[in-house]
């Protein structure tokens, strides 16, 4: 019985393992699991172009988001400002290597790798020949999906702003704007990227 | 009786979602070359181990101070709960609520929710499957938010760094807290939600 099943049009729900025969979908349509309503597939319009543009913008924003000051504080004639990068350096200097490592991984490294993977993949699929190592890249994208915490870091900045406003005079830096834009890019990435389409494109390399 | 990939001798790759024929328990995906199982092996044991770890780490995370404030030679250390109490005293109720949710309710809710789900896989329950699945969806997605307080302390510590006048230092509690969050993330990651539905399918079969 299993030999006759066409594995290309089949999909299994990741959440409940229900086997579904995927119909041909047009844009703006979604395939839902009949058992638990998880989205199985939703085709996206111009997925390569959009993802390429957004991931490129995100990569450019990564530099100001890490280097530019997030905020500055005035107190008793002194001024001090900090960026995401100086946060990590300060933590490492004080001996909190583990927290420095966590902040680096969750707020910089994971989003950076995700953006770079999406950028490199769409660039290669659009302009150059398809190479087998792209599969490894896209696999790492899926592995890192749950570990990006830019949104939490952003809320953390807001809360600490709120805390510090009472104590001292605060100057808001350009780093915050960059982080908001970076956050938008990394969120848009999960909206524009059509996983099934890209995997089908990559599958042709093996054939 | 629902038709599952497992009952048809198939399995979907967790990375690329390609349907593969399962020739043995462990199978290499024909598209992305990822080795996978049709069900995560020892999923419940791993989930329990990480959940218990998180629960144990929750204690030092709350006992040790998150940060130490030095102002004009005075030193003041505060734990998470003391920090929340300060916000309530100064009248910042929304912020107190957010911090309380992120660093207390979410990790505890996750730990209780995972214990609950593991219990439901092992034993029969009256809770509907849709609700269990929904619960797991929540447990899986709220995890990163509990990192909030660590990030707040990190940003505060690096901004308020004015030597003798005012200086905030990260303290030991933050390390434990970050470890605890990672343990809860790993716990949710190692839980295989398909086991919930497998149980139900087995039950239906025995009824038939």
Short mmCIF file of C-alpha atoms in Angstrom, two decimals:
data_model
loop_
_atom_site.label_atom_id
_atom_site.label_comp_id
_atom_site.label_asym_id
_atom_site.label_seq_id
_atom_site.Cartn_x
_atom_site.Cartn_y
_atom_site.Cartn_z
CA UNK A 1 0.00 0.00 0.00
CA UNK A 2 2.74 2.42 0.94
CA UNK A 3 4.61 1.91 -2.32
CA UNK A 4 1.85 3.57 -4.33
CA UNK A 5 1.70 6.75 -2.21
CA UNK A 6 3.20 9.75 -4.01
CA UNK A 7 5.50 11.31 -1.40
CA UNK A 8 5.79 14.67 -3.21
CA UNK A 9 2.23 15.82 -2.68
CA UNK A 10 1.96 14.31 0.78
CA UNK A 11 2.59 16.24 3.95
CA UNK A 12 2.54 15.14 7.56
CA UNK A 13 1.56 17.52 10.33
CA UNK A 14 4.60 18.16 12.55
CA UNK A 15 2.36 18.45 15.58
CA UNK A 16 0.11 15.37 15.33
CA UNK A 17 1.58 13.30 12.45
CA UNK A 18 -1.66 13.25 10.41
CA UNK A 19 -0.92 12.40 6.79
CA UNK A 20 -2.52 14.81 4.31
CA UNK A 21 -2.62 14.94 0.55
CA UNK A 22 -1.80 18.57 -0.17
CA UNK A 23 -3.98 20.12 -2.88
CA UNK A 24 -2.53 22.67 -5.31
CA UNK A 25 -2.82 26.00 -3.55
CA UNK A 26 -2.93 29.46 -5.08
CA UNK A 27 -1.50 32.49 -3.30
CA UNK A 28 -3.20 33.65 -0.10
CA UNK A 29 -4.56 30.14 0.47
CA UNK A 30 -3.52 28.01 3.41
CA UNK A 31 -3.55 24.28 4.02
CA UNK A 32 -4.59 23.44 7.58
CA UNK A 33 -4.24 20.12 9.36
CA UNK A 34 -7.75 18.57 9.61
CA UNK A 35 -6.87 17.17 13.02
CA UNK A 36 -5.26 20.03 14.98
CA UNK A 37 -5.54 23.10 12.68
CA UNK A 38 -1.79 23.64 12.36
CA UNK A 39 -0.83 25.45 9.15
CA UNK A 40 0.75 22.86 6.87
CA UNK A 41 1.58 25.06 3.92
CA UNK A 42 0.83 28.59 2.73
CA UNK A 43 2.34 29.63 -0.57
CA UNK A 44 3.78 33.17 -0.70
CA UNK A 45 3.88 35.54 -3.64
CA UNK A 46 7.37 36.52 -4.91
CA UNK A 47 8.97 34.74 -2.00
CA UNK A 48 12.53 34.89 -3.39
CA UNK A 49 12.50 38.63 -4.21
CA UNK A 50 10.87 39.67 -0.95
CA UNK A 51 13.08 37.48 1.23
CA UNK A 52 16.18 38.68 -0.61
CA UNK A 53 15.31 42.34 -0.04
CA UNK A 54 14.35 41.93 3.60
CA UNK A 55 17.34 39.80 4.59
CA UNK A 56 19.71 42.24 2.87
CA UNK A 57 18.16 45.16 4.77
CA UNK A 58 18.42 43.15 7.98
CA UNK A 59 22.10 42.38 7.43
CA UNK A 60 22.86 46.08 6.89
CA UNK A 61 20.95 47.01 10.05
CA UNK A 62 22.86 44.47 12.10
CA UNK A 63 25.93 46.72 12.29
CA UNK A 64 24.30 49.89 13.68
CA UNK A 65 22.13 47.77 15.97
CA UNK A 66 25.15 46.30 17.69
CA UNK A 67 27.61 49.22 17.59
CA UNK A 68 25.48 52.36 17.96
CA UNK A 69 24.58 53.43 21.53
CA UNK A 70 21.21 52.24 22.80
CA UNK A 71 20.89 54.96 25.40
CA UNK A 72 22.91 57.36 27.48
CA UNK A 73 22.54 58.55 31.05
CA UNK A 74 23.38 61.94 32.65
CA UNK A 75 23.93 62.05 36.39
CA UNK A 76 25.88 64.54 38.53
CA UNK A 77 27.71 65.98 35.55
CA UNK A 78 28.77 62.65 34.19
CA UNK A 79 27.66 60.95 31.02
CA UNK A 80 27.74 57.29 30.07
CA UNK A 81 26.27 55.45 27.10
CA UNK A 82 26.12 51.82 26.12
CA UNK A 83 25.57 49.80 22.97
CA UNK A 84 24.73 46.13 22.61
CA UNK A 85 28.39 45.45 21.96
CA UNK A 86 29.62 47.30 25.07
CA UNK A 87 27.01 45.39 27.11
CA UNK A 88 28.69 42.13 26.17
CA UNK A 89 32.23 43.45 26.69
CA UNK A 90 31.32 44.82 30.12
CA UNK A 91 29.74 41.53 31.19
CA UNK A 92 32.78 39.57 30.06
CA UNK A 93 35.11 41.97 31.88
CA UNK A 94 33.17 41.54 35.11
CA UNK A 95 33.48 37.77 34.81
CA UNK A 96 29.89 36.97 33.86
CA UNK A 97 30.97 34.95 30.85
CA UNK A 98 27.84 32.84 30.75
CA UNK A 99 25.44 35.79 30.57
CA UNK A 100 27.70 37.54 28.06
CA UNK A 101 27.58 34.38 25.97
CA UNK A 102 23.77 34.17 26.26
CA UNK A 103 23.28 37.80 25.21
CA UNK A 104 25.70 37.37 22.31
CA UNK A 105 24.04 34.17 21.05
CA UNK A 106 20.38 35.15 21.50
CA UNK A 107 20.51 38.83 20.54
CA UNK A 108 23.26 38.94 17.88
CA UNK A 109 24.53 35.59 16.62
CA UNK A 110 21.27 33.70 16.00
CA UNK A 111 19.50 36.58 14.22
CA UNK A 112 22.67 37.24 12.20
CA UNK A 113 23.00 33.63 11.07
CA UNK A 114 19.31 33.45 10.18
CA UNK A 115 19.49 36.66 8.13
CA UNK A 116 22.70 35.58 6.42
CA UNK A 117 21.30 32.14 5.60
CA UNK A 118 18.15 33.61 4.07
CA UNK A 119 20.19 36.19 2.15
CA UNK A 120 22.72 33.71 0.79
CA UNK A 121 20.05 31.17 -0.16
CA UNK A 122 17.84 33.59 -2.05
CA UNK A 123 20.86 35.19 -3.70
CA UNK A 124 22.09 31.82 -4.98
CA UNK A 125 18.63 30.69 -6.08
CA UNK A 126 18.03 33.94 -7.92
CA UNK A 127 21.34 34.69 -9.57
CA UNK A 128 23.80 31.81 -9.49
CA UNK A 129 23.75 28.10 -9.99
CA UNK A 130 22.30 25.89 -7.26
CA UNK A 131 24.96 24.30 -5.10
CA UNK A 132 24.53 21.27 -2.82
CA UNK A 133 25.87 23.06 0.28
CA UNK A 134 22.80 25.33 0.27
CA UNK A 135 20.87 22.45 1.82
CA UNK A 136 23.13 22.55 4.88
CA UNK A 137 22.53 26.30 5.16
CA UNK A 138 18.76 26.01 5.02
CA UNK A 139 18.80 23.16 7.53
CA UNK A 140 20.62 25.38 10.03
CA UNK A 141 17.95 28.02 9.50
CA UNK A 142 15.33 25.58 10.77
CA UNK A 143 17.49 24.54 13.70
CA UNK A 144 17.86 28.14 14.94
CA UNK A 145 14.23 29.12 14.53
CA UNK A 146 13.34 29.03 18.22
CA UNK A 147 16.45 30.71 19.59
CA UNK A 148 16.22 34.25 18.25
CA UNK A 149 15.32 36.64 21.08
CA UNK A 150 15.63 40.10 19.57
CA UNK A 151 12.00 40.83 20.46
CA UNK A 152 12.64 40.00 24.12
CA UNK A 153 15.80 42.10 24.15
CA UNK A 154 13.83 45.01 22.72
CA UNK A 155 11.22 44.74 25.48
CA UNK A 156 14.12 44.57 27.95
CA UNK A 157 15.43 47.91 26.65
CA UNK A 158 11.97 49.47 27.00
CA UNK A 159 11.59 48.23 30.58
CA UNK A 160 15.05 49.48 31.59
CA UNK A 161 14.32 52.86 29.97
CA UNK A 162 11.19 53.05 32.08
CA UNK A 163 13.18 52.14 35.17
CA UNK A 164 15.95 54.68 34.56
CA UNK A 165 13.77 57.65 33.57
CA UNK A 166 12.87 58.17 37.24
CA UNK A 167 16.47 58.08 38.43
CA UNK A 168 18.35 60.18 35.90
CA UNK A 169 18.24 62.08 32.60
CA UNK A 170 18.15 59.71 29.68
CA UNK A 171 19.21 60.20 26.07
CA UNK A 172 17.88 57.71 23.54
CA UNK A 173 20.44 56.57 20.99
CA UNK A 174 20.25 55.49 17.36
CA UNK A 175 20.87 51.90 18.43
CA UNK A 176 17.25 51.58 19.54
CA UNK A 177 15.92 52.66 16.13
CA UNK A 178 18.20 50.14 14.42
CA UNK A 179 17.05 47.38 16.75
CA UNK A 180 13.38 48.17 16.04
CA UNK A 181 14.04 47.99 12.29
CA UNK A 182 16.13 44.82 12.68
CA UNK A 183 13.32 43.27 14.69
CA UNK A 184 10.88 44.12 11.90
CA UNK A 185 13.16 42.54 9.31
CA UNK A 186 13.69 39.34 11.26
CA UNK A 187 9.93 39.03 11.86
CA UNK A 188 9.10 39.74 8.20
CA UNK A 189 11.50 36.98 7.24
CA UNK A 190 9.26 34.30 8.72
CA UNK A 191 6.28 35.81 6.88
CA UNK A 192 7.85 36.01 3.42
CA UNK A 193 9.83 32.79 3.37
CA UNK A 194 7.99 29.91 1.67
CA UNK A 195 9.75 26.87 3.15
CA UNK A 196 8.11 24.23 0.98
CA UNK A 197 8.87 26.15 -2.22
CA UNK A 198 12.54 26.61 -1.32
CA UNK A 199 12.95 22.99 -0.30
CA UNK A 200 11.45 21.90 -3.62
CA UNK A 201 13.89 24.18 -5.44
CA UNK A 202 16.78 22.73 -3.46
CA UNK A 203 15.63 19.17 -4.08
CA UNK A 204 16.26 19.60 -7.80
CA UNK A 205 19.99 19.90 -7.05
CA UNK A 206 20.12 16.32 -5.90
CA UNK A 207 18.25 14.96 -8.89
CA UNK B 1 -9.28 6.54 13.04
CA UNK B 2 -6.96 9.18 11.69
CA UNK B 3 -4.37 8.33 9.08
CA UNK B 4 -0.92 9.07 10.45
CA UNK B 5 2.42 8.97 8.71
CA UNK B 6 3.62 6.39 11.23
CA UNK B 7 0.78 3.96 10.52
CA UNK B 8 1.66 4.12 6.80
CA UNK B 9 5.32 3.35 7.35
CA UNK B 10 6.26 6.95 6.54
CA UNK B 11 7.91 9.71 8.53
CA UNK B 12 8.32 13.42 7.95
CA UNK B 13 11.75 14.98 8.36
CA UNK B 14 11.68 17.50 11.24
CA UNK B 15 14.01 19.88 9.36
CA UNK B 16 12.63 19.98 5.81
CA UNK B 17 9.26 18.22 6.32
CA UNK B 18 9.88 15.87 3.41
CA UNK B 19 7.93 12.61 3.65
CA UNK B 20 10.32 9.66 3.72
CA UNK B 21 9.67 5.95 3.75
CA UNK B 22 10.92 4.61 7.06
CA UNK B 23 13.11 1.61 6.30
CA UNK B 24 14.26 1.35 9.87
CA UNK B 25 13.71 3.18 13.14
CA UNK B 26 16.38 5.74 12.23
CA UNK B 27 16.17 7.18 8.74
CA UNK B 28 18.23 9.66 6.73
CA UNK B 29 16.12 12.23 4.90
CA UNK B 30 16.46 11.83 1.14
CA UNK B 31 16.31 15.60 0.63
CA UNK B 32 18.33 17.25 3.40
CA UNK B 33 20.34 14.27 4.70
CA UNK B 34 19.21 14.85 8.28
CA UNK B 35 19.03 11.70 10.43
CA UNK B 36 15.71 11.44 12.21
CA UNK B 37 13.30 9.09 13.97
CA UNK B 38 9.56 8.83 13.38
CA UNK B 39 9.17 9.75 17.07
CA UNK B 40 11.85 11.44 19.17
CA UNK B 41 13.47 8.60 21.17
CA UNK B 42 13.02 8.80 24.96
CA UNK B 43 11.17 12.07 24.48
CA UNK B 44 9.34 11.89 27.80
CA UNK B 45 12.46 11.07 29.82
CA UNK B 46 14.36 13.98 28.26
CA UNK B 47 11.47 16.36 28.84
CA UNK B 48 11.18 15.30 32.48
CA UNK B 49 14.94 15.63 33.02
CA UNK B 50 15.04 19.18 31.62
CA UNK B 51 11.87 20.19 33.47
CA UNK B 52 13.21 18.98 36.82
CA UNK B 53 16.49 20.80 36.09
CA UNK B 54 14.55 23.99 35.42
CA UNK B 55 12.56 23.57 38.61
CA UNK B 56 15.75 23.11 40.66
CA UNK B 57 17.41 26.15 39.03
CA UNK B 58 14.32 28.22 39.74
CA UNK B 59 15.22 28.23 43.45
CA UNK B 60 18.70 29.87 43.29
CA UNK B 61 17.41 32.16 40.52
CA UNK B 62 14.98 33.64 43.03
CA UNK B 63 17.13 33.51 46.16
CA UNK B 64 20.28 35.16 44.77
CA UNK B 65 20.10 38.84 43.79
CA UNK B 66 19.76 39.72 40.10
CA UNK B 67 21.64 42.98 40.42
CA UNK B 68 23.55 45.10 42.91
CA UNK B 69 23.14 48.87 43.01
CA UNK B 70 26.00 51.03 44.36
CA UNK B 71 25.13 54.70 45.01
CA UNK B 72 27.62 56.96 46.81
CA UNK B 73 29.18 54.03 48.62
CA UNK B 74 25.87 52.46 49.61
CA UNK B 75 25.30 48.92 48.33
CA UNK B 76 21.88 47.46 47.71
CA UNK B 77 21.23 44.02 46.19
CA UNK B 78 17.79 43.03 44.92
CA UNK B 79 16.26 39.74 43.83
CA UNK B 80 13.50 39.44 41.22
CA UNK B 81 10.70 39.60 43.77
CA UNK B 82 12.26 42.60 45.56
CA UNK B 83 12.54 44.35 42.19
CA UNK B 84 8.85 43.74 41.52
CA UNK B 85 7.98 44.98 45.03
CA UNK B 86 9.91 48.22 44.37
CA UNK B 87 7.88 48.78 41.19
CA UNK B 88 4.61 48.30 43.08
CA UNK B 89 5.72 50.70 45.83
CA UNK B 90 6.62 53.40 43.30
CA UNK B 91 3.31 52.89 41.48
CA UNK B 92 4.60 51.42 38.21
CA UNK B 93 1.92 48.74 38.04
CA UNK B 94 2.11 47.88 34.30
CA UNK B 95 5.88 47.30 34.45
CA UNK B 96 5.55 45.32 37.68
CA UNK B 97 2.92 43.18 35.96
CA UNK B 98 5.09 42.57 32.86
CA UNK B 99 8.13 41.58 34.91
CA UNK B 100 6.04 39.38 37.18
CA UNK B 101 4.50 37.63 34.17
CA UNK B 102 7.80 37.18 32.33
CA UNK B 103 10.01 36.04 35.18
CA UNK B 104 7.58 34.25 37.48
CA UNK B 105 4.34 33.14 35.82
CA UNK B 106 5.83 32.07 32.45
CA UNK B 107 8.65 29.81 33.73
CA UNK B 108 6.46 28.27 36.45
CA UNK B 109 3.57 27.89 34.01
CA UNK B 110 5.90 26.20 31.53
CA UNK B 111 7.23 23.78 34.14
CA UNK B 112 3.73 22.89 35.41
CA UNK B 113 2.40 22.65 31.84
CA UNK B 114 5.15 20.23 30.80
CA UNK B 115 4.65 18.03 33.88
CA UNK B 116 0.97 18.03 33.01
CA UNK B 117 1.56 17.04 29.36
CA UNK B 118 3.99 14.24 30.28
CA UNK B 119 1.42 12.95 32.76
CA UNK B 120 -1.25 12.99 30.06
CA UNK B 121 0.87 10.99 27.65
CA UNK B 122 1.45 8.34 30.32
CA UNK B 123 -2.08 8.18 31.71
CA UNK B 124 -5.60 8.61 30.43
CA UNK B 125 -7.15 12.03 30.82
CA UNK B 126 -10.45 13.80 30.39
CA UNK B 127 -8.92 16.87 28.82
CA UNK B 128 -9.67 17.12 25.10
CA UNK B 129 -6.76 16.56 22.72
CA UNK B 130 -7.24 19.92 21.00
CA UNK B 131 -6.78 21.60 24.36
CA UNK B 132 -3.66 19.57 25.17
CA UNK B 133 -2.21 20.43 21.79
CA UNK B 134 -3.12 24.07 22.35
CA UNK B 135 -1.41 23.97 25.75
CA UNK B 136 1.77 22.63 24.18
CA UNK B 137 1.65 25.32 21.51
CA UNK B 138 1.54 27.98 24.25
CA UNK B 139 4.29 26.28 26.31
CA UNK B 140 6.51 26.10 23.23
CA UNK B 141 6.09 29.73 22.19
CA UNK B 142 6.13 31.76 25.40
CA UNK B 143 9.53 30.40 26.47
CA UNK B 144 11.88 33.14 25.20
CA UNK B 145 9.90 35.89 27.00
CA UNK B 146 11.13 34.73 30.38
CA UNK B 147 14.61 35.93 29.36
CA UNK B 148 13.25 39.49 29.77
CA UNK B 149 14.55 40.21 33.26
CA UNK B 150 18.07 39.06 32.37
CA UNK B 151 18.14 41.46 29.42
CA UNK B 152 16.78 44.30 31.58
CA UNK B 153 19.56 43.76 34.13
CA UNK B 154 22.20 43.56 31.38
CA UNK B 155 21.10 46.84 29.78
CA UNK B 156 20.81 48.61 33.16
CA UNK B 157 24.22 47.40 34.26
CA UNK B 158 25.98 48.67 31.16
CA UNK B 159 24.17 52.02 31.02
CA UNK B 160 24.41 52.89 34.73
CA UNK B 161 28.15 52.75 35.01
CA UNK B 162 29.21 56.07 36.53
CA UNK B 163 31.84 54.91 38.98
CA UNK B 164 31.34 56.17 42.55
CA UNK B 165 28.13 58.13 41.86
CA UNK B 166 26.01 55.26 40.67
CA UNK B 167 26.87 51.81 39.44
CA UNK B 168 24.80 48.73 38.76
CA UNK B 169 26.38 45.29 38.69
CA UNK B 170 24.97 42.03 37.42
CA UNK B 171 24.81 39.41 40.19
CA UNK B 172 24.79 35.65 40.49
CA UNK B 173 21.00 35.26 40.28
CA UNK B 174 21.01 36.36 36.63
CA UNK B 175 23.27 33.44 35.63
CA UNK B 176 20.98 30.92 37.32
CA UNK B 177 17.99 32.57 35.76
CA UNK B 178 19.45 32.37 32.24
CA UNK B 179 20.32 28.70 32.83
CA UNK B 180 16.78 28.05 34.02
CA UNK B 181 15.30 29.65 30.89
CA UNK B 182 17.56 27.53 28.66
CA UNK B 183 16.47 24.40 30.56
CA UNK B 184 12.78 25.19 29.99
CA UNK B 185 13.45 25.86 26.29
CA UNK B 186 15.23 22.50 25.98
CA UNK B 187 12.40 20.77 27.83
CA UNK B 188 9.77 22.08 25.41
CA UNK B 189 12.07 21.24 22.51
CA UNK B 190 12.51 17.61 23.55
CA UNK B 191 8.78 16.97 24.01
CA UNK B 192 7.26 15.19 21.02
CA UNK B 193 3.67 16.46 20.70
CA UNK B 194 2.79 13.59 18.36
CA UNK B 195 2.82 11.27 21.38
CA UNK B 196 -0.35 12.97 22.63
CA UNK B 197 -2.17 12.07 19.44
CA UNK B 198 -0.66 8.55 19.27
CA UNK B 199 -2.20 7.83 22.64
CA UNK B 200 -5.61 8.89 21.39
CA UNK B 201 -5.33 6.78 18.25
CA UNK B 202 -4.48 3.74 20.35
CA UNK B 203 -7.49 4.40 22.57
CA UNK B 204 -9.79 4.64 19.54
CA UNK B 205 -8.43 1.36 18.21
CA UNK B 206 -9.19 -0.46 21.45
CA UNK B 207 -12.73 0.95 21.45
CA UNK B 208 -13.29 -0.36 17.95
#
